[in-house]
CSV table of C-alpha atoms in Angstrom, one decimal:
chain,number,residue,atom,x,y,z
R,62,UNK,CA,51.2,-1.1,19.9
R,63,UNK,CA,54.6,-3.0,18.9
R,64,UNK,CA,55.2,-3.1,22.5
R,65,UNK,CA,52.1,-4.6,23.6
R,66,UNK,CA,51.9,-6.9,20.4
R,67,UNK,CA,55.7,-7.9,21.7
R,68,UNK,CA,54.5,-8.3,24.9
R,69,UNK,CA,51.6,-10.8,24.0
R,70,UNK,CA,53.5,-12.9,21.6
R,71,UNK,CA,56.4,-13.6,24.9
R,72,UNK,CA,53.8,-14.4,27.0
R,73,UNK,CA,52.5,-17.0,24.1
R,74,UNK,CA,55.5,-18.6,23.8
R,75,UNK,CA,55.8,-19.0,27.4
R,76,UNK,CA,52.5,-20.6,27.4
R,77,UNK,CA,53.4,-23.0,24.8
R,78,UNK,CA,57.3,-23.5,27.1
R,79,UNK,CA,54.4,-24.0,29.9
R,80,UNK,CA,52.7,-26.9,28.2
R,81,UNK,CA,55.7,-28.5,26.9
R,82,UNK,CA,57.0,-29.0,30.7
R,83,UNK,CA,53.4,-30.9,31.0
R,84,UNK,CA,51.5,-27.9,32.9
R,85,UNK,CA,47.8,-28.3,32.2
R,86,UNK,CA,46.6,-25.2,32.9
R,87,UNK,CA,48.6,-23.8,29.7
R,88,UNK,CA,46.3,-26.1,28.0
R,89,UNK,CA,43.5,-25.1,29.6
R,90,UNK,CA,44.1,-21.7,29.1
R,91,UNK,CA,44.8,-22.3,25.4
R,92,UNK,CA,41.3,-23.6,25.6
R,93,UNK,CA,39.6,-20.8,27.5
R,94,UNK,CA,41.0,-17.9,25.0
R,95,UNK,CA,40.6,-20.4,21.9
R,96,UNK,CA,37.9,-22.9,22.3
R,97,UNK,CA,35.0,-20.9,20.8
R,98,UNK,CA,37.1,-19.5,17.8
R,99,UNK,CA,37.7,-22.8,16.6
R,100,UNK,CA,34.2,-23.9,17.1
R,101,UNK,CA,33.1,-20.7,15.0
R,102,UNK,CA,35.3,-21.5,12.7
R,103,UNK,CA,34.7,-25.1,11.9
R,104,UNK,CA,30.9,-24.5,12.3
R,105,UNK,CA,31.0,-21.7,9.2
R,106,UNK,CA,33.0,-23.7,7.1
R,107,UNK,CA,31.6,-26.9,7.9
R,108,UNK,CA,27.8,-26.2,7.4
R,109,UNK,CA,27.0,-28.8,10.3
R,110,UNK,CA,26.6,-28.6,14.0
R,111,UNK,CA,27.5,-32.4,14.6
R,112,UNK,CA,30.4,-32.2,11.8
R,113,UNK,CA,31.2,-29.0,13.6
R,114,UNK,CA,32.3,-30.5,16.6
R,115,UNK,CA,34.0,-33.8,15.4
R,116,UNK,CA,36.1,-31.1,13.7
R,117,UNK,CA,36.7,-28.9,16.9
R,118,UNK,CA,37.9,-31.8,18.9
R,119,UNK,CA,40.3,-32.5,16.0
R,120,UNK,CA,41.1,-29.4,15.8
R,121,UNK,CA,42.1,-28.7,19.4
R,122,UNK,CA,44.2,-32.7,19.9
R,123,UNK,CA,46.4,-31.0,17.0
R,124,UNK,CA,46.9,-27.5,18.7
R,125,UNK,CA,47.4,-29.5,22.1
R,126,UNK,CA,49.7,-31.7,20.4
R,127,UNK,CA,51.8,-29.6,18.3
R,128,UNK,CA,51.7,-26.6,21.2
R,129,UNK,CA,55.2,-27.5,22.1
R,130,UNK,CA,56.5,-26.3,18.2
R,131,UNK,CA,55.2,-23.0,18.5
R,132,UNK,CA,58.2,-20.7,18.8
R,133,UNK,CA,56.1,-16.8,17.9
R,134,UNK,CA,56.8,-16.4,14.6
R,135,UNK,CA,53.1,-15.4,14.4
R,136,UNK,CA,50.7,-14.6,17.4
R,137,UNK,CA,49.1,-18.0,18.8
R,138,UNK,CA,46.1,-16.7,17.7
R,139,UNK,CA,47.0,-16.6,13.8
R,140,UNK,CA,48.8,-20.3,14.6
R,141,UNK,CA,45.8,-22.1,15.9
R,142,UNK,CA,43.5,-20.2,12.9
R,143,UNK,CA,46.1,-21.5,10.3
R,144,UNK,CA,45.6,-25.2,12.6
R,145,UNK,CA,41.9,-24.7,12.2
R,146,UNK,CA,41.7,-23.6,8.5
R,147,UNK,CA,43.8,-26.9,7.3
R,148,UNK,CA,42.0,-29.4,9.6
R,149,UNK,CA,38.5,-28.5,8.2
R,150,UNK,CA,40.3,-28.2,4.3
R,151,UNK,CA,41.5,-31.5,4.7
R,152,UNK,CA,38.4,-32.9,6.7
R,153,UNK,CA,36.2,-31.0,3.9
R,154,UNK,CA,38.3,-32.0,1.0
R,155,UNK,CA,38.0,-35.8,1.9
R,156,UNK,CA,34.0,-35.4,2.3
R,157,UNK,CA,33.9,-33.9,-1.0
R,158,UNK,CA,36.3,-36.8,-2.7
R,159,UNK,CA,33.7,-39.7,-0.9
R,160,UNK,CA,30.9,-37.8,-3.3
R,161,UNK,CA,30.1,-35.2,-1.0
R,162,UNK,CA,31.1,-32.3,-3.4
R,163,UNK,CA,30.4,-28.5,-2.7
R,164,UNK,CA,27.4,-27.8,-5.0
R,165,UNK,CA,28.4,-24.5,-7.1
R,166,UNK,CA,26.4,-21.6,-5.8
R,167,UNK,CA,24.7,-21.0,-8.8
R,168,UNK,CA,22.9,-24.2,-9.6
R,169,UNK,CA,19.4,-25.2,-8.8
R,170,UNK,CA,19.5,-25.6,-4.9
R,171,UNK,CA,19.2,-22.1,-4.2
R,172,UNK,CA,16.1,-21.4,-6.5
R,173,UNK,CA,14.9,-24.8,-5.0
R,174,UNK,CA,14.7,-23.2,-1.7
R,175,UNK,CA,11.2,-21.5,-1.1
R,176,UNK,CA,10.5,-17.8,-0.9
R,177,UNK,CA,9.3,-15.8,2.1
R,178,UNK,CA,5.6,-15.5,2.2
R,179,UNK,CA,4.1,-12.0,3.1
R,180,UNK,CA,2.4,-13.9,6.3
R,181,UNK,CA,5.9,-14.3,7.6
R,182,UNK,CA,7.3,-12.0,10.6
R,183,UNK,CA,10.2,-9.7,10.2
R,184,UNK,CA,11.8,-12.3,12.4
R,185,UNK,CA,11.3,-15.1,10.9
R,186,UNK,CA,12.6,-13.8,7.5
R,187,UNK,CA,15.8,-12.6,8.8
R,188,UNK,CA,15.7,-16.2,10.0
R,189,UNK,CA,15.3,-17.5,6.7
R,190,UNK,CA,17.2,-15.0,5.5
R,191,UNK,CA,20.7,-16.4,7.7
R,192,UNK,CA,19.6,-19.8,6.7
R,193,UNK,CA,19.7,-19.1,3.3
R,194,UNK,CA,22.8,-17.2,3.7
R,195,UNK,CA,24.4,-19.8,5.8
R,196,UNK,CA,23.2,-22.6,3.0
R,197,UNK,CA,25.1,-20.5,0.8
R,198,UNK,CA,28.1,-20.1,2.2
R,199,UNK,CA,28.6,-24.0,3.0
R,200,UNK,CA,28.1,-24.2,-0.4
R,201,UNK,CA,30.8,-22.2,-1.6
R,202,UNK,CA,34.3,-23.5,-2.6
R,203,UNK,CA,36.3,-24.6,0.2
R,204,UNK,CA,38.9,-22.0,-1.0
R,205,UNK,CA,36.3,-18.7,-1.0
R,206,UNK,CA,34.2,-19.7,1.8
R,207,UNK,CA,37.3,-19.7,4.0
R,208,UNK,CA,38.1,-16.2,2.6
R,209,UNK,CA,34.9,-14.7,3.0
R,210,UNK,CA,34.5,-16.6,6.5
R,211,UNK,CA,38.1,-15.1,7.8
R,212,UNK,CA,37.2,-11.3,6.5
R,213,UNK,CA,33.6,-11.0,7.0
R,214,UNK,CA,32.8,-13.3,10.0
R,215,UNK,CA,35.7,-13.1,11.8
R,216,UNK,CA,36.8,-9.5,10.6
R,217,UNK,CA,40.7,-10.0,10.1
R,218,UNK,CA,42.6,-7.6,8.3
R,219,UNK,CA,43.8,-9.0,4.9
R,220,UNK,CA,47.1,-9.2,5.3
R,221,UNK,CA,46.6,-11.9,8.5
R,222,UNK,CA,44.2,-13.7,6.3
R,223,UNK,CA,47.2,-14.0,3.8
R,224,UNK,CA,49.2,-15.6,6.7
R,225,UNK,CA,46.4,-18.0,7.8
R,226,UNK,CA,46.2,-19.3,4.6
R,227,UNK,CA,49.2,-19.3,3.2
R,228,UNK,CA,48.9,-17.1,-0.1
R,229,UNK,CA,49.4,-14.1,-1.6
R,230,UNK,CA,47.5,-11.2,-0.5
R,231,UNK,CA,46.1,-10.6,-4.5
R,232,UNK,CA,44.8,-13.8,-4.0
R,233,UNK,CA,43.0,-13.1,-0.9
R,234,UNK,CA,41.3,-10.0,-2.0
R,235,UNK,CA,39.9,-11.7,-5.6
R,236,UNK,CA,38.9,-15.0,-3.4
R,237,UNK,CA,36.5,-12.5,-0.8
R,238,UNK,CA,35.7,-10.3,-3.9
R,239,UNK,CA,34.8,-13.7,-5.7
R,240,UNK,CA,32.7,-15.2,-3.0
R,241,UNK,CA,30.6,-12.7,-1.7
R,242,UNK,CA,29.7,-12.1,-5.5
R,243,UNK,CA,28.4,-15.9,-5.4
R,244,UNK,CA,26.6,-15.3,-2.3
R,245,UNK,CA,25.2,-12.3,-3.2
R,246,UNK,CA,24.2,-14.0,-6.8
R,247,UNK,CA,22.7,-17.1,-4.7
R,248,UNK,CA,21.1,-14.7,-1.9
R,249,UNK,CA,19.2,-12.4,-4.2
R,250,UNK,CA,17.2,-15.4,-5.4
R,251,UNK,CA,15.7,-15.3,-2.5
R,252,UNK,CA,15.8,-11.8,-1.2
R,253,UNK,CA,14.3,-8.7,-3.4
R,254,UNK,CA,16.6,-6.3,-0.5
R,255,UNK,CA,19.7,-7.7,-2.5
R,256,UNK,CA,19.9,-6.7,-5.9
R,257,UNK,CA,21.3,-9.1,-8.2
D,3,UNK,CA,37.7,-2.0,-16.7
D,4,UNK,CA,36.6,-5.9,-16.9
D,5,UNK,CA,33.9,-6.8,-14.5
D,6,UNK,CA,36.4,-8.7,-12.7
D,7,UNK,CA,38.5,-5.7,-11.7
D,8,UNK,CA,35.2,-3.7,-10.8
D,9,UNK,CA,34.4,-6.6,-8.9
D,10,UNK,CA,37.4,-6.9,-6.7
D,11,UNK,CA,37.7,-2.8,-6.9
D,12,UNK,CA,34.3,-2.2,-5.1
D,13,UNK,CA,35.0,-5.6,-2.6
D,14,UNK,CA,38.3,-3.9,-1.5
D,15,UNK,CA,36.7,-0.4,-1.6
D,16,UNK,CA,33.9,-2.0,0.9
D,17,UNK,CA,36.4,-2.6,3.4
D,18,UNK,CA,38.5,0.5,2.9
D,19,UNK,CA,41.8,-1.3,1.3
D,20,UNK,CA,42.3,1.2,-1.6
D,21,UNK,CA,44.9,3.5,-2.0
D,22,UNK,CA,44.1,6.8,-3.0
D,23,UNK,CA,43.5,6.7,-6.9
D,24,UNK,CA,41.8,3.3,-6.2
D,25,UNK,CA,39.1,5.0,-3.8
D,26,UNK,CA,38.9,8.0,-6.6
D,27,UNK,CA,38.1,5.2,-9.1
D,28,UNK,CA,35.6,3.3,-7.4
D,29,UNK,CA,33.8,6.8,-6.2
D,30,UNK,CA,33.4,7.8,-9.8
D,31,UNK,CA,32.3,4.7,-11.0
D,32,UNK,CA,29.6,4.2,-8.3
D,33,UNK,CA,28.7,7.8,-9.5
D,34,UNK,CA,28.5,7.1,-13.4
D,35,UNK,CA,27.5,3.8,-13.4
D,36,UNK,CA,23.9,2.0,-12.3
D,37,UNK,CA,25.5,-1.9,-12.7
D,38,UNK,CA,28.2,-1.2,-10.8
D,39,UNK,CA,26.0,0.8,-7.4
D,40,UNK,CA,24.1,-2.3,-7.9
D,41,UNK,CA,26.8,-4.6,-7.7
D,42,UNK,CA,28.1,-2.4,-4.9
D,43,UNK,CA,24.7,-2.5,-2.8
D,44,UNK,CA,24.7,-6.6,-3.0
D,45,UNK,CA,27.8,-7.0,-2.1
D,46,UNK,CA,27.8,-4.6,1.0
D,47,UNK,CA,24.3,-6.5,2.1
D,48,UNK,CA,26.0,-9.6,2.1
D,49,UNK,CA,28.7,-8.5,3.8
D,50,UNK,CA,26.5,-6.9,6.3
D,51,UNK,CA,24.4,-10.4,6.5
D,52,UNK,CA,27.7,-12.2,7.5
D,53,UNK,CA,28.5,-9.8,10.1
D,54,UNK,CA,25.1,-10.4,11.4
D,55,UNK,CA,24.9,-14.1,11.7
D,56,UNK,CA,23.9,-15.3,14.9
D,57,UNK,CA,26.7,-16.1,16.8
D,58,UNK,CA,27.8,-19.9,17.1
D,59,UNK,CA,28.5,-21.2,21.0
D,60,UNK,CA,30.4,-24.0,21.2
D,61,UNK,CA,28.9,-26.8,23.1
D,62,UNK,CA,29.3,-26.7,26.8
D,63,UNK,CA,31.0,-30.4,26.6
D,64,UNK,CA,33.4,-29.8,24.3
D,65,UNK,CA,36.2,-29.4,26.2
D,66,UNK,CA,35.5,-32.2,28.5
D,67,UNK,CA,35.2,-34.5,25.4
D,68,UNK,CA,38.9,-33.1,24.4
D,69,UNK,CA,40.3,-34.0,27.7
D,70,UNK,CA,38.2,-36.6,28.1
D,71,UNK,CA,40.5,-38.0,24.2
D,72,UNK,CA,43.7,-36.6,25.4
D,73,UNK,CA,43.2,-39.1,28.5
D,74,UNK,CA,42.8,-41.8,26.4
D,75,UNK,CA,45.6,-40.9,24.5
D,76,UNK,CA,47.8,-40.4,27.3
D,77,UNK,CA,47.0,-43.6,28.8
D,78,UNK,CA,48.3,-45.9,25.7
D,79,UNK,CA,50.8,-43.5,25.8
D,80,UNK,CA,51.9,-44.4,29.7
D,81,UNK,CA,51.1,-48.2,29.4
D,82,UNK,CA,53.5,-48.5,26.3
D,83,UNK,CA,56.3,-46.4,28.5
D,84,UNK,CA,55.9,-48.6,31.6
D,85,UNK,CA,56.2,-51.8,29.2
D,86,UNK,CA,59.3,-50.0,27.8
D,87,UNK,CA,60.6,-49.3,31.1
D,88,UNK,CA,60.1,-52.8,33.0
D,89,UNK,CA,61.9,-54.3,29.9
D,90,UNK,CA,64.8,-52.6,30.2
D,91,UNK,CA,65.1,-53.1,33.8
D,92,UNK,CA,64.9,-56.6,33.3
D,93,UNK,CA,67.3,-56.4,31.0
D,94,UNK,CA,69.9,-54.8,32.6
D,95,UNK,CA,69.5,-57.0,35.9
D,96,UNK,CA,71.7,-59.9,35.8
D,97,UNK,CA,69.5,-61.5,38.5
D,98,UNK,CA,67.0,-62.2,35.6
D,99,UNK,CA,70.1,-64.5,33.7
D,100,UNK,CA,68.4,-67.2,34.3
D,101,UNK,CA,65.4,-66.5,33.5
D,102,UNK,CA,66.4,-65.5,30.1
D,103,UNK,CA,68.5,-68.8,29.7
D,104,UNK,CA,64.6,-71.2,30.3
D,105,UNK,CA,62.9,-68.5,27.9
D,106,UNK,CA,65.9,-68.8,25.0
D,107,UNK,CA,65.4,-72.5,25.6
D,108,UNK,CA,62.3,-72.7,24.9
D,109,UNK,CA,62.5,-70.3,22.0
D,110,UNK,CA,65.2,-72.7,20.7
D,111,UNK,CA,62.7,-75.7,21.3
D,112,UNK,CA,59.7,-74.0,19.9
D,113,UNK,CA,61.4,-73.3,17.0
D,114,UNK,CA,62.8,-76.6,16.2
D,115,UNK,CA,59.4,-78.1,17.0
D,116,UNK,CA,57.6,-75.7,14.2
D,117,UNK,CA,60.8,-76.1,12.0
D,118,UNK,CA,60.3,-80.1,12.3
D,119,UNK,CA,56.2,-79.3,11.7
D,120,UNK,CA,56.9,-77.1,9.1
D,121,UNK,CA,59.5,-79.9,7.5
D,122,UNK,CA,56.9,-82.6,7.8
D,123,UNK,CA,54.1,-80.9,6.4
D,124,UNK,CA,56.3,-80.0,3.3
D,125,UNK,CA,57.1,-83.7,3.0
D,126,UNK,CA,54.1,-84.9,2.6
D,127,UNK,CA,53.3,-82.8,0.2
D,128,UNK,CA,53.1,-84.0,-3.8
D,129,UNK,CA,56.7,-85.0,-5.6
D,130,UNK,CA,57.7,-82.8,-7.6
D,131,UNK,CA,60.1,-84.5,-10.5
D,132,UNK,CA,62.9,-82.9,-12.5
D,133,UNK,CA,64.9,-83.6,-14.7
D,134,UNK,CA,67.6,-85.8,-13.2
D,135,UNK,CA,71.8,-84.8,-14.0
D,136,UNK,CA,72.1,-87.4,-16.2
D,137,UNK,CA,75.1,-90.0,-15.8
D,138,UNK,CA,76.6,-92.2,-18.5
D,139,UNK,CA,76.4,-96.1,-17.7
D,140,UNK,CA,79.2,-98.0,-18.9
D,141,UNK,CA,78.3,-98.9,-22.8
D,142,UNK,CA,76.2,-102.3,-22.8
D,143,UNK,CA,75.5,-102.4,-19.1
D,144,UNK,CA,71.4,-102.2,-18.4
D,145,UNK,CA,71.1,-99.7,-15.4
D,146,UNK,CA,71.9,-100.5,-12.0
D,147,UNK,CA,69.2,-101.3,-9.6
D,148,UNK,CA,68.5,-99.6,-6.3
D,149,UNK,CA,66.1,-99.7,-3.5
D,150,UNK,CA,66.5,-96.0,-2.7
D,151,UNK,CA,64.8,-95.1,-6.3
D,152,UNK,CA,62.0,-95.5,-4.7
D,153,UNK,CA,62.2,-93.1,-1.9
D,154,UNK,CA,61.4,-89.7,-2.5
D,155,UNK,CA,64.5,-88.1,-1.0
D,156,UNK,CA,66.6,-89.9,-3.7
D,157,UNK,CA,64.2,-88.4,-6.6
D,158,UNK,CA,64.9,-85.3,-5.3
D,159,UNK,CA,68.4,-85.3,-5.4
D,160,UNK,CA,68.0,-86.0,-8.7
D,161,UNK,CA,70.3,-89.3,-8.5
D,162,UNK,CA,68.8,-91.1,-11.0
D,163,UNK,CA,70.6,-93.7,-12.6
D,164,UNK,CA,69.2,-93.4,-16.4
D,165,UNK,CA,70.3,-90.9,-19.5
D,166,UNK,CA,68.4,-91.0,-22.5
D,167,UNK,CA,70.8,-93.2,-24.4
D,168,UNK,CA,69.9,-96.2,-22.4
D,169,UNK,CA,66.4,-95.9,-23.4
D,170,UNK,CA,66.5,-97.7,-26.3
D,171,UNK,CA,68.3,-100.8,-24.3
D,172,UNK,CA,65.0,-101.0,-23.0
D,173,UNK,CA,62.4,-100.9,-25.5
D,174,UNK,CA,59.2,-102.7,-24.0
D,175,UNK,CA,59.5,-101.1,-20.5
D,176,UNK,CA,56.4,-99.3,-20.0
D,177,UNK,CA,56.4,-95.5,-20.2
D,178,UNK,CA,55.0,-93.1,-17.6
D,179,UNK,CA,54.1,-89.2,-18.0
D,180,UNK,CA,55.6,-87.0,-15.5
D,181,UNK,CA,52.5,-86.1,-14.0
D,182,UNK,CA,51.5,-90.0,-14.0
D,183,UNK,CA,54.0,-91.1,-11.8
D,184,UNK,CA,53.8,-87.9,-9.5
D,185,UNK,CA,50.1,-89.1,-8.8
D,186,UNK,CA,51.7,-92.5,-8.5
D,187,UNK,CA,54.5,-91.7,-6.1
D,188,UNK,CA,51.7,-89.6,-3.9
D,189,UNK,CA,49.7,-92.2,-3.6
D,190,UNK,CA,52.3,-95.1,-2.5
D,191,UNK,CA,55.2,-94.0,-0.3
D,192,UNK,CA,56.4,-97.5,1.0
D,193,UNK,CA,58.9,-99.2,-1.4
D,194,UNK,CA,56.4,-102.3,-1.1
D,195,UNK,CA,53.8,-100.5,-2.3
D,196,UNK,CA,56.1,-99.2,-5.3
D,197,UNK,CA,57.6,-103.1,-6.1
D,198,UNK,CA,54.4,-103.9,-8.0
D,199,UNK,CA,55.6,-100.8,-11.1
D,200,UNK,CA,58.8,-102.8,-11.5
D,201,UNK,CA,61.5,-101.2,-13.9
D,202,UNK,CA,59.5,-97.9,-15.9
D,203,UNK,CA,60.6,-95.5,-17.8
D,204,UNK,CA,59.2,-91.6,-16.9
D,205,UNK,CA,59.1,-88.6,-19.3
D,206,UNK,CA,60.0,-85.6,-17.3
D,207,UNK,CA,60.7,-82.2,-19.1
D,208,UNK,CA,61.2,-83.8,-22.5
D,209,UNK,CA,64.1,-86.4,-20.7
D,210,UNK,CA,63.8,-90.0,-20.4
D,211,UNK,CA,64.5,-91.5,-16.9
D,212,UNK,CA,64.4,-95.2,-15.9
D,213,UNK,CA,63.4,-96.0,-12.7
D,214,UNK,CA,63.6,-99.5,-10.5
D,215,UNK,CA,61.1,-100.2,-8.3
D,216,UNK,CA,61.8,-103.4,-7.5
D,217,UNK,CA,63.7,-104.6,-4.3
D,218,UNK,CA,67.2,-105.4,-4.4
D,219,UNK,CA,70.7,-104.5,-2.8
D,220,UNK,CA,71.0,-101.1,-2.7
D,221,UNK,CA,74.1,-99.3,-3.8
């Protein structure tokens, strides 16, 4: 496993050496492996398809840009997340500053939203259901929802989540514990399967 | 146990980071205690809902819009480097001597030519009077005349010819403010046009100055 792991973060490096000598399929690569993680990414934390991919684009000028520093002190992969995480916290944290603050999760939008009616599908409530749930989670603090969108959407192991972010792993664990308790608080408003 | 710690205890339990007595606690409290299952059960539903959300695909022009602002950036990029370049070429080329020699010239001339604009315009701007060095006339002796009072260049200079002890020499010579003979000197800048205020006597920061307007052999 230390092997391969080894193995993966050479041939990172000499895909970042490869696009610092100006070759653009290194870049193109980077894009082809990465392009749809950092979408994910800035689309969960963002809320907003159009915000989304302003954010993407930004995202991937920065990795693109700052390819040529990467030396494999982490695997590209945690290096463009910990890119990713900081655009949309700064790109975030300047929407909320202009007035756009995150609502707290438990104030009146969520009870605003309307309940299921028994005409409705199984479909269409989990529909509603991820809506809600998604309306939720762009709602959380910047600091939880990227916590809970690291573990529970993109399922990495604590201690990389740590790394991405740049705290301690105590820190980590009470952020998830902390926002899914707030989504689960907001979601059970709406949804009688999750207890409250 | 605060709720806080059950909290993060059944979170961490969720996903299997617990060490041994950690996984022995939270199994006896989900046992023992109805709160804390129900806490448990939201918290693994949401967790289960995020898992399940539908999967975001990024849109198929996305990367063509990156490369698409990469180009753009490269191209300032190259135009500025080429500028750079052809610069120093030219500079290091002594076939371009000459031309540098017509382009300082001109420099030179454009700059005298704004510094003589620039010179003018402050010129005819309004005088501003201060108070002169004073110099001691002989006793007895009324002030000496002179045609350059009336210019401005000899105002500024502050060569005026009167001290405050000569005032009183003087006593029916009319008296201007500062400020009234600014507005005076602004208005009329030929030394005709000054004769008519013959010999006056100007307050200017709480000094007395005498000034001759009226023609006569200068100095």
């Amino acid at each position: 496993m230390a092997a391969v792991t080894a193995m993966s973060g050479a041939a990172d490096v000499d895909l970042a050496t490869r696009h610092t000598y100006g070759d653009p399929e290194a870049f193109e690569e980077v894009y082809e492996r990465f392009g749809a993680l950092i979408y994910g990414i800035a689309r969960r934390m963002s809320g907003d398809a159009t915000l989304a991919e302003d954010l993407s684009q930004e995202i991937l000028i920065r990795v693109f840009r700052h390819l040529g520093s990467f030396r494999g002190k982490s695997s590209l992969k945690t290096w463009i997340y910990r890119i990713a995480i900081n655009s949309c916290r700064s790109r975030l944290g300047r929407r909320a500053r202009r007035g756009r603050s995150w609502v707290d999760i438990e104030d009146d939008t969520f009870d605003a939203m309307p309940a299921p009616t028994e005409a409705t599908d199984a479909r269409l409530i989990r529909r509603e259901a991820s809506e809600v749930l998604e309306a939720a989670l762009s709602r959380l603090p910047v600091a939880f929802r990227e916590a809970v969108v690291l573990r529970d959407i993109h399922d990495l192991p604590y201690e990389e989540i740590a790394k991405i972010l740049g705290v301690r792993i105590g820190t980590v664990r009470s952020r998830i514990a902390r926002g899914r308790d707030r989504l689960r608080l907001a979601v059970a408003a709406n949804d009688p399967e999750v207890p409250r | 146990m605060s709720s806080t710690d059950t909290l993060e205890l059944l979170s961490r339990f969720l996903d299997g980071d617990v060490d041994e007595p950690e996984r022995v606690r939270a199994e006896s409290l989900l046992q023992e205690d109805a709160e804390a299952r129900r806490l448990y059960e939201g918290l693994a539903r949401v967790r289960g809902r995020l898992a399940d959300l539908p999967e975001v695909t990024a849109p198929a022009h996305l990367g063509a819009l990156v490369q698409q602002r990469l180009a753009v950036e490269a191209d300032e990029v190259t135009v500025w480097g080429r500028l750079d370049r052809q610069l120093r070429r030219w500079l290091l080329d002594p076939s371009f001597l000459p031309a540098f020699a017509v382009l300082l010239a001109l420099a030179a001339m454009i700059y005298a030519l704004s510094f003589g604009i620039a010179r003018f315009e402050r010129d005819s701007g309004p005088v501003i009077l201060s108070a002169p060095e004073a110099v001691t006339a002989p006793e007895g002796r009324a002030p000496a005349r002179s045609r350059a009072l009336a210019s401005r260049e000899f105002v500024r200079r502050g060569e005026l010819w009167v001290e405050a002890g000569l005032v009183p020499a003087a006593p029916d010579l009319p008296v201007l403010s500062g400020a009234e003979l600014e507005e005076w000197l602004t208005g009329h800048r030929e030394l005709a046009a000054l004769e008519p205020l013959g010999v006056v006597i100007v307050e200017v920061e709480g000094a007395a100055i005498g000034l001759d307007f009226t023609a006569g052999e200068g100095d």
